[in-house]
Coordinates of C-alpha atoms in Angstrom, one line a residue:
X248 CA 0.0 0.0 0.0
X249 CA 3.1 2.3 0.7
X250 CA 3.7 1.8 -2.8
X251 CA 0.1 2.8 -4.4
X252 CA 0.3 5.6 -2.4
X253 CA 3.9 6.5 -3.7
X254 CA 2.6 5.6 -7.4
X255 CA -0.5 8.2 -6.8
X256 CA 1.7 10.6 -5.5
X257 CA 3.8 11.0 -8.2
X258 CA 0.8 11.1 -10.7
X259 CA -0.9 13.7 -8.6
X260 CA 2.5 16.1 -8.0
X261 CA 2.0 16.6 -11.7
X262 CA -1.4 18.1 -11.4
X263 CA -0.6 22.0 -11.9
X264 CA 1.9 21.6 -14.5
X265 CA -0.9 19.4 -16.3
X266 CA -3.2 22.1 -16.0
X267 CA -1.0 25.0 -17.3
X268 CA -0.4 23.1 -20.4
X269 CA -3.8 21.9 -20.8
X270 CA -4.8 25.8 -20.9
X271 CA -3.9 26.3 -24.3
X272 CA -5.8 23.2 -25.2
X273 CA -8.0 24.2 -27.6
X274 CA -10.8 22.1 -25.9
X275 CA -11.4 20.3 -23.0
X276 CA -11.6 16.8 -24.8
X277 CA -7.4 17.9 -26.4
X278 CA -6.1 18.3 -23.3
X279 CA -7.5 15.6 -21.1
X280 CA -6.9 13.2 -24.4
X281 CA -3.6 14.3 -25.0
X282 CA -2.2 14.9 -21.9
X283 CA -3.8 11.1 -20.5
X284 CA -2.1 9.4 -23.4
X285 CA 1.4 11.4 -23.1
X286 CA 1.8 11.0 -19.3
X287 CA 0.6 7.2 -19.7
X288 CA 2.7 6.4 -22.5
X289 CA 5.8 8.1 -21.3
X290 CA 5.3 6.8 -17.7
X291 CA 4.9 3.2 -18.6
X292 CA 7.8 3.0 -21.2
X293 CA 10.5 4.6 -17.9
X294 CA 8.9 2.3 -15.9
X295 CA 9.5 -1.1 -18.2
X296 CA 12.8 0.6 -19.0
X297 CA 14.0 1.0 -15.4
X298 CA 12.3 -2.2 -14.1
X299 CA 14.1 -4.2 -17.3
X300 CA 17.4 -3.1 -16.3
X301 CA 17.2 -4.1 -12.5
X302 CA 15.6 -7.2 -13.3
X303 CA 19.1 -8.0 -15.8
X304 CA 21.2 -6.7 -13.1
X305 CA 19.8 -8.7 -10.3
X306 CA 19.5 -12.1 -12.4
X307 CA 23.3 -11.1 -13.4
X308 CA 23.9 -11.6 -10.0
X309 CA 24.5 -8.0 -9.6
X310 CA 22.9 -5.4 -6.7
X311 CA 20.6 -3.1 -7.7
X312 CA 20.9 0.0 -5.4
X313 CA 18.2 2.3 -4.3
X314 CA 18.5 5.6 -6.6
X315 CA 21.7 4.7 -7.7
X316 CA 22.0 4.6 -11.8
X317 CA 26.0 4.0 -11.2
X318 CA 25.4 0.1 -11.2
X319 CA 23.1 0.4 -14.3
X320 CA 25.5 3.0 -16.4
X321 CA 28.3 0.4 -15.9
X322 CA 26.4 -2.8 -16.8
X323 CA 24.6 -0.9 -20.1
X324 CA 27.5 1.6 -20.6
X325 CA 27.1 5.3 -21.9
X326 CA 23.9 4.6 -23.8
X327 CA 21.7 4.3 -20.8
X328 CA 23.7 7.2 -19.1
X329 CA 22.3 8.7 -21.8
X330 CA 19.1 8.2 -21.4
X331 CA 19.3 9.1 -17.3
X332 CA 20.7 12.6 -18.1
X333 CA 17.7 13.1 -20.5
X334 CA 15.2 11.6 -18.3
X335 CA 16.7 13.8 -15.2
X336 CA 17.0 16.9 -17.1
X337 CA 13.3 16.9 -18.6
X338 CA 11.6 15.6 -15.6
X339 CA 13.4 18.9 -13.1
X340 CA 13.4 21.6 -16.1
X341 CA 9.3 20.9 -15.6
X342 CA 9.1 20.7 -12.3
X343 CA 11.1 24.0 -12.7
X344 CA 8.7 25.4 -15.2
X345 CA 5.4 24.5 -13.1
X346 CA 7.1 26.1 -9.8
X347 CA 7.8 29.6 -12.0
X348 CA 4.6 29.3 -13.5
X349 CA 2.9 29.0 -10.2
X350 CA 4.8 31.9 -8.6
X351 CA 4.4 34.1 -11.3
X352 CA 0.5 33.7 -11.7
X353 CA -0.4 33.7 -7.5
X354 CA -1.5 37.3 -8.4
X355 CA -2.5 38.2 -11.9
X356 CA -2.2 41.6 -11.1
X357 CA 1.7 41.4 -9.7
X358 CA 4.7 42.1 -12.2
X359 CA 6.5 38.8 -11.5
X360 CA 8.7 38.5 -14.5
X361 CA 9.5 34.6 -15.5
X362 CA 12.8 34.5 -16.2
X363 CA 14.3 36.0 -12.7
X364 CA 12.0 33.6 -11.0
X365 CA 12.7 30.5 -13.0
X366 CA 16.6 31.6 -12.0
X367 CA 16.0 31.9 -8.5
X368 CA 14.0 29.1 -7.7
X369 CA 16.1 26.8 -9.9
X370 CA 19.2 27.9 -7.7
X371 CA 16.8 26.8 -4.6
X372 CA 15.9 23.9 -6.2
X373 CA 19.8 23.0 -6.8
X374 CA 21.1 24.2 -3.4
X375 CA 18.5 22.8 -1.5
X376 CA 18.3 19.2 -3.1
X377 CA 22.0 19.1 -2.4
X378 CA 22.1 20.0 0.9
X379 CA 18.7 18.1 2.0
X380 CA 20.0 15.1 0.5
X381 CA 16.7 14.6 -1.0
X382 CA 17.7 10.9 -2.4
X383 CA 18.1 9.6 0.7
X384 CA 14.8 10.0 1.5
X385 CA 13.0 10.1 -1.5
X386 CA 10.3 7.8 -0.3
X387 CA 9.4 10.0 2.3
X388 CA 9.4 12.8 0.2
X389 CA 6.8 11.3 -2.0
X390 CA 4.8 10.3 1.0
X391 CA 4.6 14.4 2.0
X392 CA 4.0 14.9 -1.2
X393 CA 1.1 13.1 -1.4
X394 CA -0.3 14.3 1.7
X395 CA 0.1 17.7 0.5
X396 CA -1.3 17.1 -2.8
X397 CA -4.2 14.8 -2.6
X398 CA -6.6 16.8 -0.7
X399 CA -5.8 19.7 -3.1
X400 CA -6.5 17.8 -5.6
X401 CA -9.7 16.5 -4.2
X402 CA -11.0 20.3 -3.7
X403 CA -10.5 21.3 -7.3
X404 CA -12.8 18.2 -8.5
X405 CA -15.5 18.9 -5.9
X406 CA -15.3 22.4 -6.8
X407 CA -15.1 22.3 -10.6
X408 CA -17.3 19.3 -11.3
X409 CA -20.1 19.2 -8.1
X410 CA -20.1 23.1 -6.5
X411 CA -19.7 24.9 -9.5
X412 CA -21.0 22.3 -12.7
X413 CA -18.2 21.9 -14.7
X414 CA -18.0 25.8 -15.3
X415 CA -15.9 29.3 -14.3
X416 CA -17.2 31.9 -15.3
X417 CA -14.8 35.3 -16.1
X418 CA -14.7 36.6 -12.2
X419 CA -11.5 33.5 -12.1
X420 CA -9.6 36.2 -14.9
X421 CA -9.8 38.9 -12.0
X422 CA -7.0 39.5 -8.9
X423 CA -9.5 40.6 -6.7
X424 CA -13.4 40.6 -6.1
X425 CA -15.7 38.7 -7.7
X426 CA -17.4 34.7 -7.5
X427 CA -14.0 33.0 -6.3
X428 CA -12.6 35.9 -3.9
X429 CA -14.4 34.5 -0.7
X430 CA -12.8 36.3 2.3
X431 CA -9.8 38.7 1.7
X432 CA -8.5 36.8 -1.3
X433 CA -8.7 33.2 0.7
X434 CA -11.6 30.1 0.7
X435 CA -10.9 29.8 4.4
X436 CA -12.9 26.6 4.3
X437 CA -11.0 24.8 1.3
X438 CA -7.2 25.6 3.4
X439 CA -8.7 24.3 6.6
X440 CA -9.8 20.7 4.4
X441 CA -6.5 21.0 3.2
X442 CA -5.0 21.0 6.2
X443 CA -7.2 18.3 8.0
X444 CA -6.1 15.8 4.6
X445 CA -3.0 16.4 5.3
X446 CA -2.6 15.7 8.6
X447 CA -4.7 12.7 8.4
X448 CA -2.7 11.3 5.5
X449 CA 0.6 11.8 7.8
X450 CA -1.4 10.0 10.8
X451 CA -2.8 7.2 8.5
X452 CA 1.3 6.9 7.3
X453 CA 3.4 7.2 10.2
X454 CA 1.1 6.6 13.1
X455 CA -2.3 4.9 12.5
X456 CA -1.2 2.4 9.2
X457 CA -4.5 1.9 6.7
X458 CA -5.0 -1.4 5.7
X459 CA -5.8 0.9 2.2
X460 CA -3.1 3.2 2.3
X461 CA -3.6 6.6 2.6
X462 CA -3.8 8.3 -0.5
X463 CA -7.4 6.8 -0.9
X464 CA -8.7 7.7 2.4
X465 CA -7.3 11.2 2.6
X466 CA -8.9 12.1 -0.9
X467 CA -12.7 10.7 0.5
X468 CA -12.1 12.4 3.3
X469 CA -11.2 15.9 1.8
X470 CA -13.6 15.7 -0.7
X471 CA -16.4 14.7 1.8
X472 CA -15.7 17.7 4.2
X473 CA -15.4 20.0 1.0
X474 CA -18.9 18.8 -0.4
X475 CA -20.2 19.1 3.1
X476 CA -19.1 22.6 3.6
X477 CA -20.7 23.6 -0.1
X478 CA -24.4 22.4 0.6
X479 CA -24.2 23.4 4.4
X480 CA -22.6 27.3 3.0
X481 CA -25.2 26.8 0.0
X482 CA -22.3 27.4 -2.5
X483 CA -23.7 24.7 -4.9
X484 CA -24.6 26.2 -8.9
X485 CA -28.3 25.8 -9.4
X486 CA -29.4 24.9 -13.0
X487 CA -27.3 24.8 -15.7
X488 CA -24.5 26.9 -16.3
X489 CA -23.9 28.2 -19.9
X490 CA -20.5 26.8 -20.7
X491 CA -18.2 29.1 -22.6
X492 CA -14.4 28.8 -22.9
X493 CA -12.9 31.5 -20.7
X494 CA -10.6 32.7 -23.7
X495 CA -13.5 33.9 -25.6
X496 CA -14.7 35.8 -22.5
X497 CA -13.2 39.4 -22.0
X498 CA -11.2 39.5 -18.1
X499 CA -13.2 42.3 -15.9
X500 CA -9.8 44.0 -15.6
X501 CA -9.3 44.7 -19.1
X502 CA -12.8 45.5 -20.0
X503 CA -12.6 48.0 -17.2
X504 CA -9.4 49.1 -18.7
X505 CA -11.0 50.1 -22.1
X506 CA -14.0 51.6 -21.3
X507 CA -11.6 54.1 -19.4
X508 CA -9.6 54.6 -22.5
X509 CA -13.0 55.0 -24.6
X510 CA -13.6 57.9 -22.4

């Protein structure tokens, strides 16, 4: 179960980088298509790769060694070093990419440029993988990971598919006021399921062990509590919103910005 949880992890870290390449999808059906098929194809063919290779080395009567490609690189030679410097490289200049991204769109209105912050937070990246020692512990890594991730994830579904039925209207385009500013910028009650999913996705790791994992548990749970909070708050849609895709709908902040010109 340690490992399911790891494996969902993993999927679910990618979730904001999916979604700020599947904004320029030019429809919904593109970019959960295309993004489902790349992330399964290229996961499945590192996978069969990696698990190939440490199957040859231990019937070789080699050792394979936890997050160590040394033994591989010297029984498949420079080919498969290769191959790890790609796979390394791509998998870190996105995780890069979706940190920058993240930062630099927190606050549409702020004038956080991308390339200073992709160089700053790549030289945190560098400095503090080496000093954390991060591959050491990557297991546990991917366990917080998970905790911090899943019941984020589990907010957005409930949000976009349940509270708000499938649809955002063009208040999301604006830095502050409208639909989805809540109180002073925050959704008080989504950051305090956040924070009871991940703390009972630590307990139900390290202190109370699920015979189902966690990763399961921790997402019923935060997407229970969020539901919960939507009818009790009344948040839910009612009807049928008019679905529109939000690049053909003008952002309040630049329609305000012409009509003030047109005067």
């Amino acid at each position: 179960m340690v490992v399911l949880d790891v494996v969902i992890a993993t999927a679910i870290s990618w979730t904001v980088l999916s979604a700020e390449f599947n904004r320029l999808a030019k429809s919904q059906a593109a970019g959960m298509i295309g993004s489902g098929i790349g992330y399964l194809l290229s996961t499945v063919l590192a996978m069969v790769l990696g698990a190939t290779t440490v199957a040859y080395l231990v019937l070789d009567g080699g050792e394979a060694v936890a997050f160590d490609p040394t033994a591989i690189v010297a029984a498949f030679g420079t080919p498969l070093a290769v191959v790890i410097f790609l796979s390394v490289m791509a998998t870190n200049t996105m995780v890069v990419y979706g940190m920058v991204s993240s930062v630099v769109n927190m606050v549409p209105s702020s004038k956080v440029k991308f390339l200073p912050t992709a160089l700053v937070l790549g030289a945190i990246s560098i400095v503090g993988s080496t000093w954390l020692a991060l591959l050491d512990q990557f297991t546990s890594f991917l366990v917080l990971i998970g905790s911090l991730f899943i019941p984020v994830f589990a907010v957005m579904l409930v949000d976009y598919y349940i509270v708000r039925k499938r649809h955002y209207n063009k208040d999301i385009l604006r830095g502050t006021g409208g639909d989805y500013w809540y109180f002073k910028g925050v959704n008080i009650a989504a950051v305090a399921v956040w924070i009871i999913g991940a703390t009972a996705s630590l307990i139900l790791t390290y202190s109370l062990p699920s015979p189902i994992g966690a990763t399961i548990p921790t997402f019923i749970l935060s997407a229970g509590l969020y539901l919960g909070w939507a009818i009790v708050a009344k948040r839910i849609v009612s009807g049928t919103p008019q679905h529109s895709h939000l690049s053909d709908s003008e952002s309040p902040a630049n329609a305000d910005s012409g009509r003030r010109a047109a005067r």
